[in-house]
Short mmCIF file of C-alpha atoms in Angstrom, two decimals:
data_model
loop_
_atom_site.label_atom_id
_atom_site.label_comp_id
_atom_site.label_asym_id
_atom_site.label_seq_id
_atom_site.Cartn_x
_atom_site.Cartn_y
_atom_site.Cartn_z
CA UNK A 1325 0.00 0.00 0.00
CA UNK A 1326 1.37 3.50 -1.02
CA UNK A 1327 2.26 6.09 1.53
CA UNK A 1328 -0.26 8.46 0.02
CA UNK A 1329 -2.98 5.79 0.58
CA UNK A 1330 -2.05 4.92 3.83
CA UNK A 1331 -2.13 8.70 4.65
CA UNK A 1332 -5.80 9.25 3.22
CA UNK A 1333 -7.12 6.25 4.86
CA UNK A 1334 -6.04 6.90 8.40
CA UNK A 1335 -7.68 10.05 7.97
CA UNK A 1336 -10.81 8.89 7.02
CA UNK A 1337 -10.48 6.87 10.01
CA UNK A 1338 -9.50 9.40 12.45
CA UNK A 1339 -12.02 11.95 10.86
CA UNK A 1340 -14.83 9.24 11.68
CA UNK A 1341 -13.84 9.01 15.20
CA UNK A 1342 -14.08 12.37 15.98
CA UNK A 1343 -17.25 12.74 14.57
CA UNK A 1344 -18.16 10.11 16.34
CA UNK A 1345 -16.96 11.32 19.53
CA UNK A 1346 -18.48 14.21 18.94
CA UNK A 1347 -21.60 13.20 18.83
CA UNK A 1348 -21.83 11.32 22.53
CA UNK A 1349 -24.65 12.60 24.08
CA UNK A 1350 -23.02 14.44 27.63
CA UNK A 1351 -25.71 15.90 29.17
CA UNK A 1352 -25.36 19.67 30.42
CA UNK A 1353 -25.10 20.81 33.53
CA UNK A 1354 -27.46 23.74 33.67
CA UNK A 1355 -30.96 21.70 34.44
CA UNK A 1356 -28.97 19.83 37.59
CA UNK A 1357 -27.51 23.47 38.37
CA UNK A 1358 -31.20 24.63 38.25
CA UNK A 1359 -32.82 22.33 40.22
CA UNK A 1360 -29.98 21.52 43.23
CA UNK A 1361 -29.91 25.43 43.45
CA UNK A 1362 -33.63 25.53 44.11
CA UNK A 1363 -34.05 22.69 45.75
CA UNK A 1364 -31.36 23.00 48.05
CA UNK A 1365 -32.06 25.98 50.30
CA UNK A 1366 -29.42 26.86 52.52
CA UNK A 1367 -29.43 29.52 55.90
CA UNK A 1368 -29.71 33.28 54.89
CA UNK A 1369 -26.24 34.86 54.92
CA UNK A 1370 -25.09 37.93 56.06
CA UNK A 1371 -21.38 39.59 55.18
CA UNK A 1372 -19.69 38.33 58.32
CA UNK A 1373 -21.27 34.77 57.44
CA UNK A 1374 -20.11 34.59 53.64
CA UNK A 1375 -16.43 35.96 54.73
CA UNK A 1376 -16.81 32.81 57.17
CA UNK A 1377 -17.60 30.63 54.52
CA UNK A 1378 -14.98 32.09 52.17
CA UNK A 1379 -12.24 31.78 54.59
CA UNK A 1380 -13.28 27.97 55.92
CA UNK A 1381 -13.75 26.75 52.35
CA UNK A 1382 -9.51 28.53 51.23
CA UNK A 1383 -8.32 27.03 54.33
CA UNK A 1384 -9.59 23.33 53.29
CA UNK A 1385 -8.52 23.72 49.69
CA UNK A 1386 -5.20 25.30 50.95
CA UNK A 1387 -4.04 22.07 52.11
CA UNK A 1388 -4.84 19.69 49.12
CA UNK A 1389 -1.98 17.83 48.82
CA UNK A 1390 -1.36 17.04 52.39
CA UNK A 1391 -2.84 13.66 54.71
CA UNK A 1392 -4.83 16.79 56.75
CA UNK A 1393 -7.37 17.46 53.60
CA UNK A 1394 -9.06 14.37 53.32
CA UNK A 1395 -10.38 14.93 56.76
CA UNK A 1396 -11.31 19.13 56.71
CA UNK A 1397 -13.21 18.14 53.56
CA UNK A 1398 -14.93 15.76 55.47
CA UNK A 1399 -15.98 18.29 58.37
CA UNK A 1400 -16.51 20.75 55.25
CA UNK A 1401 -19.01 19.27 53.42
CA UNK A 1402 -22.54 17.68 54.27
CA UNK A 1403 -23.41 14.10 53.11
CA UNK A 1404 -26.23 14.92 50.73
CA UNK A 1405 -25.31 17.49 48.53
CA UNK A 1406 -25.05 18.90 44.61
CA UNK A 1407 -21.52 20.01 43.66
CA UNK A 1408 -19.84 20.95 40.61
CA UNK A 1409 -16.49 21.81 40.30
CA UNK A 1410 -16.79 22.06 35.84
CA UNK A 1411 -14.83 18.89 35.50
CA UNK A 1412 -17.49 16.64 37.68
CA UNK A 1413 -20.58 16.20 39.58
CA UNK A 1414 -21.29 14.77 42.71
CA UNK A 1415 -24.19 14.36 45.23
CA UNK A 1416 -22.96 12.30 48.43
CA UNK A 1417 -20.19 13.07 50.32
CA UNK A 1418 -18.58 9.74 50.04
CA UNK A 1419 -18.61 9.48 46.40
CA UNK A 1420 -16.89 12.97 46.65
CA UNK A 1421 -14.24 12.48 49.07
CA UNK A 1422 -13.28 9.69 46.69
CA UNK A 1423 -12.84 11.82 44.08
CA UNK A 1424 -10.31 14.14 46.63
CA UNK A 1425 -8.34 11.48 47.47
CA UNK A 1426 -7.49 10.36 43.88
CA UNK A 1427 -7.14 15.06 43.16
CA UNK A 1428 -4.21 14.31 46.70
CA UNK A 1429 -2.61 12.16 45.23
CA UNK A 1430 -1.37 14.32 41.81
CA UNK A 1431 -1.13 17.57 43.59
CA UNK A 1432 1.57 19.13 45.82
CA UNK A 1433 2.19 22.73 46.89
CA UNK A 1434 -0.89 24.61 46.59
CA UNK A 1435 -1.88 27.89 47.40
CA UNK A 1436 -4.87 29.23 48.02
CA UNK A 1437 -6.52 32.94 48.06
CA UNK A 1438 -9.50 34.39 49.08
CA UNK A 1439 -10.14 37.06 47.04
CA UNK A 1440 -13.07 38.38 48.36
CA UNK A 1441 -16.67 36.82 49.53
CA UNK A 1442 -20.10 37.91 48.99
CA UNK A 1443 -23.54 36.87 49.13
CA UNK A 1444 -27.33 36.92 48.25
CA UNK A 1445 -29.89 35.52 50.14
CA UNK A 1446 -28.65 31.99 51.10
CA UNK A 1447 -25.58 31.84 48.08
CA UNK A 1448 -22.25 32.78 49.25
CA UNK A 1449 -19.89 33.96 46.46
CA UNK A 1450 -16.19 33.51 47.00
CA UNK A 1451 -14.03 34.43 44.10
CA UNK A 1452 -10.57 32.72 44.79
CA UNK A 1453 -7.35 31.91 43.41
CA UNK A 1454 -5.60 28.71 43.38
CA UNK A 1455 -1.86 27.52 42.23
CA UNK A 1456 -0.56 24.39 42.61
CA UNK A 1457 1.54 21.34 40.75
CA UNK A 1458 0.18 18.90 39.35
CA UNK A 1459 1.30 15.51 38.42
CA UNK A 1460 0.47 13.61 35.23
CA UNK A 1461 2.14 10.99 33.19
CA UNK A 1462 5.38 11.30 34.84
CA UNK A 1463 5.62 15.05 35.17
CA UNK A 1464 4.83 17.65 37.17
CA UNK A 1465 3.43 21.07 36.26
CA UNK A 1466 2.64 24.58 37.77
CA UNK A 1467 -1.23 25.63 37.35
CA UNK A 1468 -2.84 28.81 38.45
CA UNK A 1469 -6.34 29.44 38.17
CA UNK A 1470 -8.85 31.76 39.60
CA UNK A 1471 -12.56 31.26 39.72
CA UNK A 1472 -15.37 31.94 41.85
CA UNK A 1473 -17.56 29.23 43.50
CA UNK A 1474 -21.18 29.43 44.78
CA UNK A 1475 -21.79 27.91 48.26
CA UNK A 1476 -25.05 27.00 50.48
CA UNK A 1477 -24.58 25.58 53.83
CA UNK A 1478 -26.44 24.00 56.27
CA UNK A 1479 -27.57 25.43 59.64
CA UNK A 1480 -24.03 23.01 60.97
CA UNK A 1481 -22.30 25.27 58.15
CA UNK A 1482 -21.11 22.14 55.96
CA UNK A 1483 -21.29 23.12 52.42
CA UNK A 1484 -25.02 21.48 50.49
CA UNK A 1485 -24.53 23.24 47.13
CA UNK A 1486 -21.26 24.04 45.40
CA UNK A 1487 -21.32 25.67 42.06
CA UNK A 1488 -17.81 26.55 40.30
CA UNK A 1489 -17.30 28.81 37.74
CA UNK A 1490 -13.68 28.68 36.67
CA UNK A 1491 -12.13 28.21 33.05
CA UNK A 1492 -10.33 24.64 32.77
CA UNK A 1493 -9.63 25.28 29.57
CA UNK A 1494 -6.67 28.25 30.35
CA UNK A 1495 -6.13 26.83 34.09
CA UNK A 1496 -5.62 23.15 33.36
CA UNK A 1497 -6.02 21.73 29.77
CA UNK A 1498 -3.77 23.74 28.33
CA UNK A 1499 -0.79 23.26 30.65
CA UNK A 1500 -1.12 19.27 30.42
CA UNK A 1501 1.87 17.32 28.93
CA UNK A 1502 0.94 16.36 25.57
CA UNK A 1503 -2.75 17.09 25.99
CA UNK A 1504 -2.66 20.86 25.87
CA UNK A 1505 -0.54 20.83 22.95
CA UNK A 1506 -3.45 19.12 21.22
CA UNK A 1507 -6.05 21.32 22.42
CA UNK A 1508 -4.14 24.59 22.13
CA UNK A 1509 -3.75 23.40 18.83
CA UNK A 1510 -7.75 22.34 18.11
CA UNK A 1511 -8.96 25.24 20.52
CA UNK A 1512 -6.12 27.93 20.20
CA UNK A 1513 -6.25 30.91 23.02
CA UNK A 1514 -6.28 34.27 21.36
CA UNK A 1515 -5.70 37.59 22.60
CA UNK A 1516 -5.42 40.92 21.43
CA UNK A 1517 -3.30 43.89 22.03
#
C-alpha cells in the first residue's frame, strides 16, 4: 500500500472518530444546576457569614496535597449534597471524598486565596485563586487558576450546594503534557493587544 494511501485512509479513520466522539450525548449541567440550586435551600447569609464561609472553604482547599485534607473536607461538606467543580458532579459526600483522594494524590504545593466573599440571600460567592503542581504521566506542572464558587450551607455550616465557575480550559487543559498541545492546537487561546 502507497504512503499516500495509507495517509488518506487513516484520515478517514481518524475523521470518523471524531465525529463520532463528537456526537456522545453528555448531558449539560445547567438543568442539575437549576434544580440543586432551588431545591437546596441553605441559611440566609449575612457579610460576616459569607467571609466565614470564604475563609473555611480557602483554608480546606489550601491544604490539598497534604494527609490533613481528606479529613477538613470531610468536616466541610454535608453528606447529601449537589456540587460541581466544571470537571465533575457529585451528590454524596462519600462518592466525593473519593474523588479528593485520587485530586491528593497528583497535587503538591498549593496555594490558596481568598479574594473576596459575597452573598445573596442563602448563596455565598467567594471568588478565589488557586496555584498548585500537578502531576500527570510522569511530570509535574505549575497551574494557576482563579474562579469563583457558589456555596449553600447548612444550619451546621457544611457546604449542600457548590457551584464553580472557573475556566479549565486556560487553568488546566492547556498546561497538560501532551494534551494541551493538542487542544491549544484544536482550541487555540487568542488575545489581542
Amino acid at each position: 500500500m502507497s504512503f499516500l494511501k495509507t495517509i488518506t485512509i487513516s484520515t478517514v479513520v481518524l475523521s470518523s472518530l471524531i465525529t463520532l466522539s463528537a456526537c456522545r450525548h453528555i448531558p449539560s449541567y445547567s438543568t442539575d444546576y437549576s434544580n440543586a440550586e432551588q431545591k437546596m435551600t441553605g441559611i440566609t447569609l449575612d457579610d460576616a457569614q459569607a467571609l466565614a464561609i470564604g475563609n473555611r472553604f480557602v483554608s480546606t482547599f489550601h491544604s490539598l496535597g497534604t494527609a490533613e485534607f481528606i479529613h477538613k473536607a470531610d468536616q466541610l461538606y454535608a453528606d447529601q449534597l449537589y456540587i460541581n467543580d466544571t470537571l465533575s458532579q457529585f451528590s454524596d459526600k462519600k462518592t466525593l471524598l473519593q474523588h479528593f483522594e485520587g485530586m491528593n494524590k497528583r497535587v503538591t504545593h498549593v496555594t490558596v486565596k481568598l479574594i473576596s466573599a459575597t452573598h445573596h440571600q442563602d448563596s455565598a460567592y467567594i471568588h478565589w485563586s488557586m496555584a498548585y503542581d500537578f502531576k500527570m504521566l510522569g511530570r509535574t506542572k505549575s497551574m494557576k487558576s482563579y474562579g469563583i464558587s457558589e456555596i449553600k450551607v447548612n444550619p451546621q455550616n457544611q457546604i449542600i450546594f457548590q457551584q464553580d465557575f472557573w475556566d479549565p480550559a486556560n487553568g488546566l487543559f492547556r498546561a497538560l503534557p501532551v494534551f494541551g498541545g493538542a487542544y491549544g492546537w484544536i482550541l487555540p487561546f487568542k488575545k489581542s493587544n
